[in-house]
C-alpha cells in the first residue's frame, strides 16, 4: 500500500524541477524530492511494528551523485533483528531433507539398476515399480534444482525474482510431485486388481498405467502454466497462497490421495475376508498373511499421512507440515526402494544366484543347488 502511494507521489513530481535528488521507493520507504546537501529523515516503516515496537528513523543525504546509503541501516535503526530460532529451524529442515533425498536418490538408482539388469525380474509388476522409483528419483533431482535456483544466495529478493530458470525449476518440481502421486495411485490400483483376481495385466493395460502416471500430470501442469502466464505471472510461481489457480495442481493430488486411501481401506477389507479360515483354504493362508504384513507397511507409501493436510489451508501449522512433507517425505523413496526391491524375496533370490554364478566363473566354486521357496508376494 505504501509503495502504491509512493509511486503516485513520484508520478506527481515528474513535471516539477529536476534539480537535486528525485523521489524514489527503495522497497521499504518512500524518499521525497530533495535538494543537494539536504538530509532527509524518515520514520521506520509501519510494517516493522508488526514484529517489534520500532520508533527509530533512517536518514539519507542528497549529494551531487544522488542519494547516499541509508544511515543507520534499517535493521539497526528500526531494531529489527533476524529471527534466529526460526532461521535455524528452516536451516535444519533443509539439511534433513537434503540428506534424505540424497540417500533416497542413491538407493533408488541401485534398485532401478537391479530390476533392469536381471531379466527374470522383468514383469508387469516390476515395470510399475520402476516407474514409481523413477518418480522418486526425479522428485529428488527437482528439489535440488529448485533449491539451487531459488535459494542459492541469501541476498536473493524473492519478492522481485522472476526469471525463466526459476520458473522452469518450479514447473519441473510440480510435475515430478504430481507424477509421484499418480504412480502411487497406479501401485494402489495394481495391488487392488491383484487381490480381486479379476484383472488381466496386458501390454495395453501397462500403456494405460503409463498414460495415467506420466501423461495426466502433463495436462494439469500445462493448464497451470497457462493460468500463471495469463492471470498470475508473479515472482517465480513458487508462492501459491490464496491463489485459485493452485487448485489446478493441488486438486488432482488431493483426489489421488483420497482414492488411494479408499483403495487402501478396500484392500484391508478384502484381506480380512480372505484371512477368515472359513472362507479360505489352508494352503493359501500363509500367502494372505504375508500380503497383510506387506500391506500394513504400505500405509505411509499410499500417501495416507497426506490426508491430514491436503484438506486444510496451506498456511495451517507450517512447521509441522514442513516436518512431515519435507523431512519425512524425503526418506519416502528410501522406504519404497527397501520395501519394493531389497526386501523382496524374488529379488534377493535372483541377486544371490547371480552372485553364486559370478563366484563360479571367477574362482571355480561350484554353486549349490537353490532351495525351493514359496512364491513371494506379488508386489
mmCIF file of C-alpha atoms in Angstrom:
data_model
loop_
_atom_site.group_PDB
_atom_site.id
_atom_site.type_symbol
_atom_site.label_atom_id
_atom_site.label_comp_id
_atom_site.label_asym_id
_atom_site.label_seq_id
_atom_site.Cartn_x
_atom_site.Cartn_y
_atom_site.Cartn_z
ATOM 1 C CA UNK A 1 0.000 0.000 0.000
ATOM 2 C CA UNK A 2 2.818 2.395 0.866
ATOM 3 C CA UNK A 3 4.546 1.514 -2.389
ATOM 4 C CA UNK A 4 1.435 2.473 -4.385
ATOM 5 C CA UNK A 5 1.206 5.803 -2.578
ATOM 6 C CA UNK A 6 4.897 6.416 -3.227
ATOM 7 C CA UNK A 7 4.629 5.637 -6.935
ATOM 8 C CA UNK A 8 1.659 8.001 -7.170
ATOM 9 C CA UNK A 9 3.705 10.706 -5.453
ATOM 10 C CA UNK A 10 6.612 10.107 -7.847
ATOM 11 C CA UNK A 11 4.277 10.441 -10.825
ATOM 12 C CA UNK A 12 3.027 13.801 -9.498
ATOM 13 C CA UNK A 13 6.601 15.079 -9.163
ATOM 14 C CA UNK A 14 7.606 14.293 -12.762
ATOM 15 C CA UNK A 15 6.655 17.718 -14.154
ATOM 16 C CA UNK A 16 8.403 19.663 -11.410
ATOM 17 C CA UNK A 17 12.035 20.735 -11.027
ATOM 18 C CA UNK A 18 14.653 18.130 -11.964
ATOM 19 C CA UNK A 19 17.308 19.631 -9.717
ATOM 20 C CA UNK A 20 18.510 17.671 -6.716
ATOM 21 C CA UNK A 21 17.575 14.075 -5.913
ATOM 22 C CA UNK A 22 14.492 12.505 -7.436
ATOM 23 C CA UNK A 23 11.941 10.791 -5.167
ATOM 24 C CA UNK A 24 12.128 7.001 -5.216
ATOM 25 C CA UNK A 25 10.891 3.863 -3.485
ATOM 26 C CA UNK A 26 13.673 1.673 -2.029
ATOM 27 C CA UNK A 27 11.377 -1.305 -1.339
ATOM 28 C CA UNK A 28 10.997 -0.161 2.280
ATOM 29 C CA UNK A 29 10.410 3.596 2.499
ATOM 30 C CA UNK A 30 9.387 6.399 0.168
ATOM 31 C CA UNK A 31 12.026 9.129 -0.165
ATOM 32 C CA UNK A 32 10.754 12.555 -1.294
ATOM 33 C CA UNK A 33 12.390 15.086 -3.594
ATOM 34 C CA UNK A 34 15.403 16.832 -2.004
ATOM 35 C CA UNK A 35 17.976 19.435 -2.977
ATOM 36 C CA UNK A 36 21.705 18.785 -2.982
ATOM 37 C CA UNK A 37 23.124 18.947 0.518
ATOM 38 C CA UNK A 38 19.819 18.219 2.215
ATOM 39 C CA UNK A 39 19.492 15.387 4.734
ATOM 40 C CA UNK A 40 16.128 13.637 4.757
ATOM 41 C CA UNK A 41 14.890 11.728 7.797
ATOM 42 C CA UNK A 42 12.196 9.063 7.532
ATOM 43 C CA UNK A 43 10.497 7.194 10.369
ATOM 44 C CA UNK A 44 10.696 3.427 10.458
ATOM 45 C CA UNK A 45 8.007 1.865 8.258
ATOM 46 C CA UNK A 46 4.776 0.923 9.974
ATOM 47 C CA UNK A 47 5.131 -2.673 8.821
ATOM 48 C CA UNK A 48 8.018 -3.144 11.269
ATOM 49 C CA UNK A 49 5.627 -2.518 14.158
ATOM 50 C CA UNK A 50 4.049 -5.887 13.382
ATOM 51 C CA UNK A 51 7.204 -7.530 14.724
ATOM 52 C CA UNK A 52 8.671 -5.017 17.179
ATOM 53 C CA UNK A 53 7.961 -1.557 18.597
ATOM 54 C CA UNK A 54 10.095 0.402 16.148
ATOM 55 C CA UNK A 55 10.364 4.112 16.938
ATOM 56 C CA UNK A 56 13.666 4.941 15.214
ATOM 57 C CA UNK A 57 14.370 6.766 11.985
ATOM 58 C CA UNK A 58 16.563 6.368 8.903
ATOM 59 C CA UNK A 59 18.353 9.177 7.049
ATOM 60 C CA UNK A 60 19.790 9.747 3.573
ATOM 61 C CA UNK A 61 21.914 12.586 2.211
ATOM 62 C CA UNK A 62 21.167 14.132 -1.156
ATOM 63 C CA UNK A 63 24.511 14.555 -2.898
ATOM 64 C CA UNK A 64 25.533 15.668 -6.369
ATOM 65 C CA UNK A 65 25.869 11.968 -7.243
ATOM 66 C CA UNK A 66 22.407 11.095 -5.956
ATOM 67 C CA UNK A 67 21.082 9.610 -2.760
ATOM 68 C CA UNK A 68 23.509 8.173 -0.213
ATOM 69 C CA UNK A 69 23.030 4.849 1.511
ATOM 70 C CA UNK A 70 20.571 4.861 4.428
ATOM 71 C CA UNK A 71 22.137 5.527 7.810
ATOM 72 C CA UNK A 72 21.898 3.858 10.144
ATOM 73 C CA UNK A 73 20.778 0.717 8.253
ATOM 74 C CA UNK A 74 17.156 -0.329 8.604
ATOM 75 C CA UNK A 75 17.885 -3.374 10.744
ATOM 76 C CA UNK A 76 19.813 -1.168 13.196
ATOM 77 C CA UNK A 77 17.663 1.973 13.261
ATOM 78 C CA UNK A 78 14.377 0.098 13.403
ATOM 79 C CA UNK A 79 15.610 -2.558 15.821
ATOM 80 C CA UNK A 80 14.640 -5.446 13.540
ATOM 81 C CA UNK A 81 16.787 -8.446 14.402
ATOM 82 C CA UNK A 82 16.883 -11.658 12.427
ATOM 83 C CA UNK A 83 14.647 -14.315 13.913
ATOM 84 C CA UNK A 84 17.473 -16.715 14.698
ATOM 85 C CA UNK A 85 15.374 -19.598 16.125
ATOM 86 C CA UNK A 86 13.101 -19.675 13.051
ATOM 87 C CA UNK A 87 16.033 -19.306 10.673
ATOM 88 C CA UNK A 88 17.820 -22.131 12.458
ATOM 89 C CA UNK A 89 14.696 -24.301 12.225
ATOM 90 C CA UNK A 90 14.370 -23.811 8.464
ATOM 91 C CA UNK A 91 18.092 -24.466 8.022
ATOM 92 C CA UNK A 92 17.708 -27.718 9.972
ATOM 93 C CA UNK A 93 14.709 -28.746 7.857
ATOM 94 C CA UNK A 94 16.662 -28.078 4.664
ATOM 95 C CA UNK A 95 19.638 -30.085 5.938
ATOM 96 C CA UNK A 96 17.437 -33.047 6.889
ATOM 97 C CA UNK A 97 15.539 -33.215 3.599
ATOM 98 C CA UNK A 98 18.752 -32.721 1.619
ATOM 99 C CA UNK A 99 20.266 -35.745 3.371
ATOM 100 C CA UNK A 100 17.035 -37.704 2.938
ATOM 101 C CA UNK A 101 16.713 -37.011 -0.777
ATOM 102 C CA UNK A 102 20.425 -37.736 -1.343
ATOM 103 C CA UNK A 103 20.246 -41.146 0.351
ATOM 104 C CA UNK A 104 16.961 -41.980 -1.377
ATOM 105 C CA UNK A 105 18.400 -40.957 -4.749
ATOM 106 C CA UNK A 106 21.356 -43.329 -4.444
ATOM 107 C CA UNK A 107 19.332 -46.263 -3.096
ATOM 108 C CA UNK A 108 16.579 -45.824 -5.702
ATOM 109 C CA UNK A 109 19.141 -45.718 -8.520
ATOM 110 C CA UNK A 110 20.585 -49.037 -7.311
ATOM 111 C CA UNK A 111 17.094 -50.535 -7.091
ATOM 112 C CA UNK A 112 16.258 -49.466 -10.662
ATOM 113 C CA UNK A 113 19.506 -50.976 -11.952
ATOM 114 C CA UNK A 114 18.766 -54.286 -10.204
ATOM 115 C CA UNK A 115 15.266 -54.524 -11.689
ATOM 116 C CA UNK A 116 16.526 -53.614 -15.163
ATOM 117 C CA UNK A 117 19.653 -55.780 -15.296
ATOM 118 C CA UNK A 118 18.151 -59.107 -14.214
ATOM 119 C CA UNK A 119 15.992 -60.500 -16.983
ATOM 120 C CA UNK A 120 13.982 -62.763 -14.679
ATOM 121 C CA UNK A 121 12.767 -59.718 -12.774
ATOM 122 C CA UNK A 122 11.227 -58.110 -15.852
ATOM 123 C CA UNK A 123 7.447 -58.294 -15.494
ATOM 124 C CA UNK A 124 4.422 -56.014 -15.283
ATOM 125 C CA UNK A 125 4.728 -55.735 -11.523
ATOM 126 C CA UNK A 126 8.347 -54.598 -11.593
ATOM 127 C CA UNK A 127 7.657 -52.321 -14.570
ATOM 128 C CA UNK A 128 5.269 -50.360 -12.351
ATOM 129 C CA UNK A 129 7.776 -50.405 -9.503
ATOM 130 C CA UNK A 130 10.482 -48.989 -11.781
ATOM 131 C CA UNK A 131 8.229 -46.116 -12.848
ATOM 132 C CA UNK A 132 7.488 -45.338 -9.201
ATOM 133 C CA UNK A 133 11.213 -45.418 -8.400
ATOM 134 C CA UNK A 134 11.882 -43.024 -11.274
ATOM 135 C CA UNK A 135 9.310 -40.539 -9.976
ATOM 136 C CA UNK A 136 11.037 -40.504 -6.592
ATOM 137 C CA UNK A 137 14.402 -40.005 -8.314
ATOM 138 C CA UNK A 138 13.036 -37.150 -10.433
ATOM 139 C CA UNK A 139 11.373 -35.642 -7.377
ATOM 140 C CA UNK A 140 14.695 -35.577 -5.510
ATOM 141 C CA UNK A 141 16.503 -34.084 -8.514
ATOM 142 C CA UNK A 142 13.754 -31.477 -8.921
ATOM 143 C CA UNK A 143 14.071 -30.421 -5.276
ATOM 144 C CA UNK A 144 17.831 -29.961 -5.675
ATOM 145 C CA UNK A 145 17.350 -27.924 -8.870
ATOM 146 C CA UNK A 146 14.649 -25.790 -7.258
ATOM 147 C CA UNK A 147 16.818 -25.087 -4.204
ATOM 148 C CA UNK A 148 19.733 -24.135 -6.458
ATOM 149 C CA UNK A 149 17.515 -21.740 -8.431
ATOM 150 C CA UNK A 150 15.636 -20.105 -5.566
ATOM 151 C CA UNK A 151 17.890 -20.360 -2.529
ATOM 152 C CA UNK A 152 21.407 -20.255 -3.957
ATOM 153 C CA UNK A 153 22.078 -16.906 -2.287
ATOM 154 C CA UNK A 154 20.897 -15.364 0.975
ATOM 155 C CA UNK A 155 20.709 -11.984 -0.778
ATOM 156 C CA UNK A 156 18.038 -13.133 -3.237
ATOM 157 C CA UNK A 157 14.929 -10.955 -3.154
ATOM 158 C CA UNK A 158 12.078 -13.414 -3.599
ATOM 159 C CA UNK A 159 9.567 -10.591 -3.989
ATOM 160 C CA UNK A 160 11.201 -9.454 -7.242
ATOM 161 C CA UNK A 161 12.967 -12.594 -8.516
ATOM 162 C CA UNK A 162 11.249 -13.637 -11.742
ATOM 163 C CA UNK A 163 13.444 -15.470 -14.241
ATOM 164 C CA UNK A 164 12.773 -18.206 -16.764
ATOM 165 C CA UNK A 165 15.199 -20.542 -14.962
ATOM 166 C CA UNK A 166 13.485 -20.286 -11.586
ATOM 167 C CA UNK A 167 10.009 -20.650 -13.135
ATOM 168 C CA UNK A 168 11.155 -23.704 -15.110
ATOM 169 C CA UNK A 169 12.571 -25.284 -11.937
ATOM 170 C CA UNK A 170 9.265 -24.740 -10.106
ATOM 171 C CA UNK A 171 7.269 -26.217 -13.010
ATOM 172 C CA UNK A 172 9.576 -29.261 -13.187
ATOM 173 C CA UNK A 173 9.278 -29.767 -9.424
ATOM 174 C CA UNK A 174 5.465 -29.608 -9.516
ATOM 175 C CA UNK A 175 5.352 -32.096 -12.399
ATOM 176 C CA UNK A 176 7.604 -34.573 -10.577
ATOM 177 C CA UNK A 177 5.500 -34.309 -7.424
ATOM 178 C CA UNK A 178 2.280 -34.873 -9.389
ATOM 179 C CA UNK A 179 3.772 -37.835 -11.279
ATOM 180 C CA UNK A 180 4.901 -39.324 -7.974
ATOM 181 C CA UNK A 181 1.394 -39.161 -6.513
ATOM 182 C CA UNK A 182 -0.168 -40.615 -9.661
ATOM 183 C CA UNK A 183 2.258 -43.544 -9.766
ATOM 184 C CA UNK A 184 1.448 -44.226 -6.111
ATOM 185 C CA UNK A 185 -2.160 -44.336 -7.306
ATOM 186 C CA UNK A 186 -1.143 -46.791 -10.046
ATOM 187 C CA UNK A 187 0.514 -49.012 -7.418
ATOM 188 C CA UNK A 188 -2.692 -48.972 -5.385
ATOM 189 C CA UNK A 189 -4.808 -49.820 -8.444
ATOM 190 C CA UNK A 190 -2.455 -52.640 -9.399
ATOM 191 C CA UNK A 191 -2.431 -54.141 -5.904
ATOM 192 C CA UNK A 192 -6.211 -53.917 -5.687
ATOM 193 C CA UNK A 193 -6.583 -55.684 -9.031
ATOM 194 C CA UNK A 194 -4.257 -58.478 -7.905
ATOM 195 C CA UNK A 195 -6.278 -59.113 -4.765
ATOM 196 C CA UNK A 196 -9.527 -59.081 -6.701
ATOM 197 C CA UNK A 197 -8.055 -61.610 -9.198
ATOM 198 C CA UNK A 198 -10.316 -60.260 -11.927
ATOM 199 C CA UNK A 199 -7.915 -58.122 -13.927
ATOM 200 C CA UNK A 200 -5.673 -59.169 -16.793
ATOM 201 C CA UNK A 201 -2.496 -57.111 -16.993
ATOM 202 C CA UNK A 202 -1.871 -56.916 -20.714
ATOM 203 C CA UNK A 203 0.523 -54.636 -22.547
ATOM 204 C CA UNK A 204 -2.394 -52.322 -23.244
ATOM 205 C CA UNK A 205 -3.020 -52.114 -19.510
ATOM 206 C CA UNK A 206 0.596 -51.050 -18.924
ATOM 207 C CA UNK A 207 0.203 -48.342 -21.551
ATOM 208 C CA UNK A 208 -2.888 -47.153 -19.681
ATOM 209 C CA UNK A 209 -0.972 -47.070 -16.413
ATOM 210 C CA UNK A 210 1.834 -45.135 -18.105
ATOM 211 C CA UNK A 211 -0.630 -42.626 -19.521
ATOM 212 C CA UNK A 212 -2.163 -42.154 -16.084
ATOM 213 C CA UNK A 213 1.172 -41.843 -14.300
ATOM 214 C CA UNK A 214 3.122 -39.697 -16.778
ATOM 215 C CA UNK A 215 0.528 -38.186 -19.119
ATOM 216 C CA UNK A 216 -2.248 -36.933 -16.854
ATOM 217 C CA UNK A 217 0.126 -34.728 -14.792
ATOM 218 C CA UNK A 218 1.324 -33.097 -18.029
ATOM 219 C CA UNK A 219 -2.249 -31.987 -18.782
ATOM 220 C CA UNK A 220 -2.709 -30.283 -15.419
ATOM 221 C CA UNK A 221 0.773 -28.751 -15.451
ATOM 222 C CA UNK A 222 0.120 -27.200 -18.888
ATOM 223 C CA UNK A 223 -3.206 -25.766 -17.659
ATOM 224 C CA UNK A 224 -1.485 -24.356 -14.578
ATOM 225 C CA UNK A 225 1.312 -22.799 -16.655
ATOM 226 C CA UNK A 226 -1.266 -21.112 -18.873
ATOM 227 C CA UNK A 227 -3.165 -19.732 -15.888
ATOM 228 C CA UNK A 228 0.018 -18.341 -14.318
ATOM 229 C CA UNK A 229 1.225 -16.780 -17.567
ATOM 230 C CA UNK A 230 -2.044 -15.029 -18.378
ATOM 231 C CA UNK A 231 -3.538 -14.300 -14.948
ATOM 232 C CA UNK A 232 -0.864 -14.511 -12.220
ATOM 233 C CA UNK A 233 2.616 -14.073 -13.658
ATOM 234 C CA UNK A 234 4.246 -13.022 -10.380
ATOM 235 C CA UNK A 235 7.641 -13.850 -8.866
ATOM 236 C CA UNK A 236 8.892 -17.373 -9.668
ATOM 237 C CA UNK A 237 5.441 -19.014 -9.434
ATOM 238 C CA UNK A 238 6.569 -20.548 -6.145
ATOM 239 C CA UNK A 239 4.106 -18.637 -3.921
ATOM 240 C CA UNK A 240 0.603 -20.113 -4.140
ATOM 241 C CA UNK A 241 -1.143 -18.848 -1.003
ATOM 242 C CA UNK A 242 -4.714 -17.700 -1.729
ATOM 243 C CA UNK A 243 -4.239 -18.486 -5.420
ATOM 244 C CA UNK A 244 -7.279 -20.127 -7.024
ATOM 245 C CA UNK A 245 -5.104 -21.479 -9.849
ATOM 246 C CA UNK A 246 -3.069 -23.559 -7.397
ATOM 247 C CA UNK A 247 -6.011 -25.969 -7.219
ATOM 248 C CA UNK A 248 -5.286 -26.973 -10.820
ATOM 249 C CA UNK A 249 -2.328 -28.874 -9.344
ATOM 250 C CA UNK A 250 -3.455 -29.440 -5.769
ATOM 251 C CA UNK A 251 -6.927 -30.667 -6.752
ATOM 252 C CA UNK A 252 -5.795 -33.771 -8.698
ATOM 253 C CA UNK A 253 -3.256 -34.575 -5.970
ATOM 254 C CA UNK A 254 -5.946 -34.388 -3.278
ATOM 255 C CA UNK A 255 -8.221 -36.604 -5.380
ATOM 256 C CA UNK A 256 -5.439 -39.173 -5.942
ATOM 257 C CA UNK A 257 -4.701 -39.268 -2.202
ATOM 258 C CA UNK A 258 -8.389 -39.731 -1.403
ATOM 259 C CA UNK A 259 -8.710 -42.542 -3.968
ATOM 260 C CA UNK A 260 -5.533 -44.152 -2.607
ATOM 261 C CA UNK A 261 -6.956 -44.033 0.893
ATOM 262 C CA UNK A 262 -10.219 -45.647 -0.229
ATOM 263 C CA UNK A 263 -8.313 -48.333 -2.137
ATOM 264 C CA UNK A 264 -6.191 -48.977 0.927
ATOM 265 C CA UNK A 265 -9.270 -49.423 3.110
ATOM 266 C CA UNK A 266 -10.767 -51.727 0.474
ATOM 267 C CA UNK A 267 -7.549 -53.785 0.419
ATOM 268 C CA UNK A 268 -7.718 -54.156 4.200
ATOM 269 C CA UNK A 269 -11.355 -55.254 3.908
ATOM 270 C CA UNK A 270 -10.515 -57.853 1.243
ATOM 271 C CA UNK A 271 -7.605 -59.230 3.249
ATOM 272 C CA UNK A 272 -9.695 -59.526 6.391
ATOM 273 C CA UNK A 273 -12.245 -61.535 4.443
ATOM 274 C CA UNK A 274 -9.601 -63.733 2.842
ATOM 275 C CA UNK A 275 -7.894 -64.358 6.188
ATOM 276 C CA UNK A 276 -11.109 -65.779 7.617
ATOM 277 C CA UNK A 277 -10.324 -69.527 7.996
ATOM 278 C CA UNK A 278 -13.880 -70.443 6.997
ATOM 279 C CA UNK A 279 -13.524 -68.659 3.630
ATOM 280 C CA UNK A 280 -10.044 -69.763 2.517
ATOM 281 C CA UNK A 281 -8.134 -72.946 2.032
ATOM 282 C CA UNK A 282 -5.304 -73.777 4.390
ATOM 283 C CA UNK A 283 -2.711 -73.690 1.595
ATOM 284 C CA UNK A 284 -3.401 -70.039 0.830
ATOM 285 C CA UNK A 285 -3.384 -68.715 4.399
ATOM 286 C CA UNK A 286 0.372 -68.060 4.577
ATOM 287 C CA UNK A 287 0.277 -66.103 1.321
ATOM 288 C CA UNK A 288 -2.510 -63.835 2.536
ATOM 289 C CA UNK A 289 -0.795 -63.340 5.885
ATOM 290 C CA UNK A 290 2.288 -62.135 4.033
ATOM 291 C CA UNK A 291 0.053 -59.859 1.974
ATOM 292 C CA UNK A 292 -1.416 -58.419 5.166
ATOM 293 C CA UNK A 293 2.011 -57.738 6.664
ATOM 294 C CA UNK A 294 3.235 -56.089 3.483
ATOM 295 C CA UNK A 295 0.055 -54.059 3.032
ATOM 296 C CA UNK A 296 0.391 -52.602 6.534
ATOM 297 C CA UNK A 297 3.881 -51.467 5.575
ATOM 298 C CA UNK A 298 2.346 -49.554 2.656
ATOM 299 C CA UNK A 299 0.410 -47.147 4.895
ATOM 300 C CA UNK A 300 2.930 -44.270 4.542
ATOM 301 C CA UNK A 301 3.559 -45.142 0.887
ATOM 302 C CA UNK A 302 -0.104 -44.813 -0.045
ATOM 303 C CA UNK A 303 0.068 -41.163 0.997
ATOM 304 C CA UNK A 304 -2.271 -41.770 3.931
ATOM 305 C CA UNK A 305 -0.429 -39.236 6.083
ATOM 306 C CA UNK A 306 -1.141 -36.534 3.484
ATOM 307 C CA UNK A 307 -4.859 -36.884 4.238
ATOM 308 C CA UNK A 308 -4.371 -34.772 7.367
ATOM 309 C CA UNK A 309 -3.074 -31.712 5.488
ATOM 310 C CA UNK A 310 -4.453 -31.667 1.952
ATOM 311 C CA UNK A 311 -7.922 -30.556 3.040
ATOM 312 C CA UNK A 312 -6.536 -27.796 5.273
ATOM 313 C CA UNK A 313 -5.238 -24.330 4.250
ATOM 314 C CA UNK A 314 -1.626 -24.224 3.065
ATOM 315 C CA UNK A 315 -0.633 -21.961 5.954
ATOM 316 C CA UNK A 316 -2.063 -24.304 8.642
ATOM 317 C CA UNK A 317 0.658 -25.360 11.118
ATOM 318 C CA UNK A 318 3.514 -24.689 8.722
ATOM 319 C CA UNK A 319 6.245 -26.086 10.991
ATOM 320 C CA UNK A 320 4.524 -29.466 11.373
ATOM 321 C CA UNK A 321 3.670 -29.553 7.670
ATOM 322 C CA UNK A 322 7.297 -28.896 6.726
ATOM 323 C CA UNK A 323 8.484 -31.620 9.066
ATOM 324 C CA UNK A 324 6.133 -34.246 7.619
ATOM 325 C CA UNK A 325 6.091 -33.279 3.951
ATOM 326 C CA UNK A 326 9.781 -32.372 3.578
ATOM 327 C CA UNK A 327 11.710 -34.244 6.251
ATOM 328 C CA UNK A 328 9.695 -37.467 6.369
ATOM 329 C CA UNK A 329 8.807 -37.214 2.681
ATOM 330 C CA UNK A 330 12.467 -37.055 1.692
ATOM 331 C CA UNK A 331 13.003 -40.566 3.116
ATOM 332 C CA UNK A 332 9.882 -41.936 1.419
ATOM 333 C CA UNK A 333 11.869 -43.007 -1.643
ATOM 334 C CA UNK A 334 14.264 -44.922 0.599
ATOM 335 C CA UNK A 335 11.342 -46.806 2.164
ATOM 336 C CA UNK A 336 9.890 -47.556 -1.260
ATOM 337 C CA UNK A 337 13.184 -48.997 -2.512
ATOM 338 C CA UNK A 338 13.596 -51.164 0.591
ATOM 339 C CA UNK A 339 10.028 -52.492 0.621
ATOM 340 C CA UNK A 340 9.564 -52.945 -3.119
ATOM 341 C CA UNK A 341 13.031 -54.178 -4.034
ATOM 342 C CA UNK A 342 15.592 -55.058 -1.386
ATOM 343 C CA UNK A 343 13.182 -56.933 0.921
ATOM 344 C CA UNK A 344 11.527 -58.738 -1.988
ATOM 345 C CA UNK A 345 12.375 -62.455 -1.786
ATOM 346 C CA UNK A 346 12.344 -62.846 -5.554
ATOM 347 C CA UNK A 347 14.886 -60.043 -5.932
ATOM 348 C CA UNK A 348 17.045 -61.424 -3.127
ATOM 349 C CA UNK A 349 17.000 -64.894 -4.682
ATOM 350 C CA UNK A 350 17.971 -63.590 -8.132
ATOM 351 C CA UNK A 351 20.785 -61.429 -6.756
ATOM 352 C CA UNK A 352 22.047 -64.385 -4.725
ATOM 353 C CA UNK A 353 22.003 -66.642 -7.788
ATOM 354 C CA UNK A 354 23.923 -64.090 -9.851
ATOM 355 C CA UNK A 355 26.484 -63.773 -7.058
ATOM 356 C CA UNK A 356 26.991 -67.542 -6.943
ATOM 357 C CA UNK A 357 27.384 -67.694 -10.730
ATOM 358 C CA UNK A 358 29.958 -64.895 -10.616
ATOM 359 C CA UNK A 359 31.904 -66.777 -7.943
ATOM 360 C CA UNK A 360 31.770 -69.942 -10.040
ATOM 361 C CA UNK A 361 33.096 -68.155 -13.120
ATOM 362 C CA UNK A 362 35.772 -66.258 -11.210
ATOM 363 C CA UNK A 363 37.016 -68.818 -8.693
ATOM 364 C CA UNK A 364 35.659 -72.113 -9.938
ATOM 365 C CA UNK A 365 33.394 -72.501 -6.926
ATOM 366 C CA UNK A 366 30.503 -74.876 -7.625
ATOM 367 C CA UNK A 367 27.205 -73.197 -6.838
ATOM 368 C CA UNK A 368 24.919 -75.139 -4.509
ATOM 369 C CA UNK A 369 21.525 -76.085 -5.823
ATOM 370 C CA UNK A 370 18.955 -73.425 -4.976
ATOM 371 C CA UNK A 371 16.497 -74.380 -2.359
ATOM 372 C CA UNK A 372 12.855 -74.301 -3.220
ATOM 373 C CA UNK A 373 10.846 -71.440 -1.788
ATOM 374 C CA UNK A 374 7.305 -70.259 -1.932
ATOM 375 C CA UNK A 375 6.246 -67.597 -4.347
ATOM 376 C CA UNK A 376 6.928 -64.119 -2.994
ATOM 377 C CA UNK A 377 4.193 -61.572 -2.517
ATOM 378 C CA UNK A 378 3.004 -60.205 -5.877
ATOM 379 C CA UNK A 379 4.024 -56.665 -5.005
#
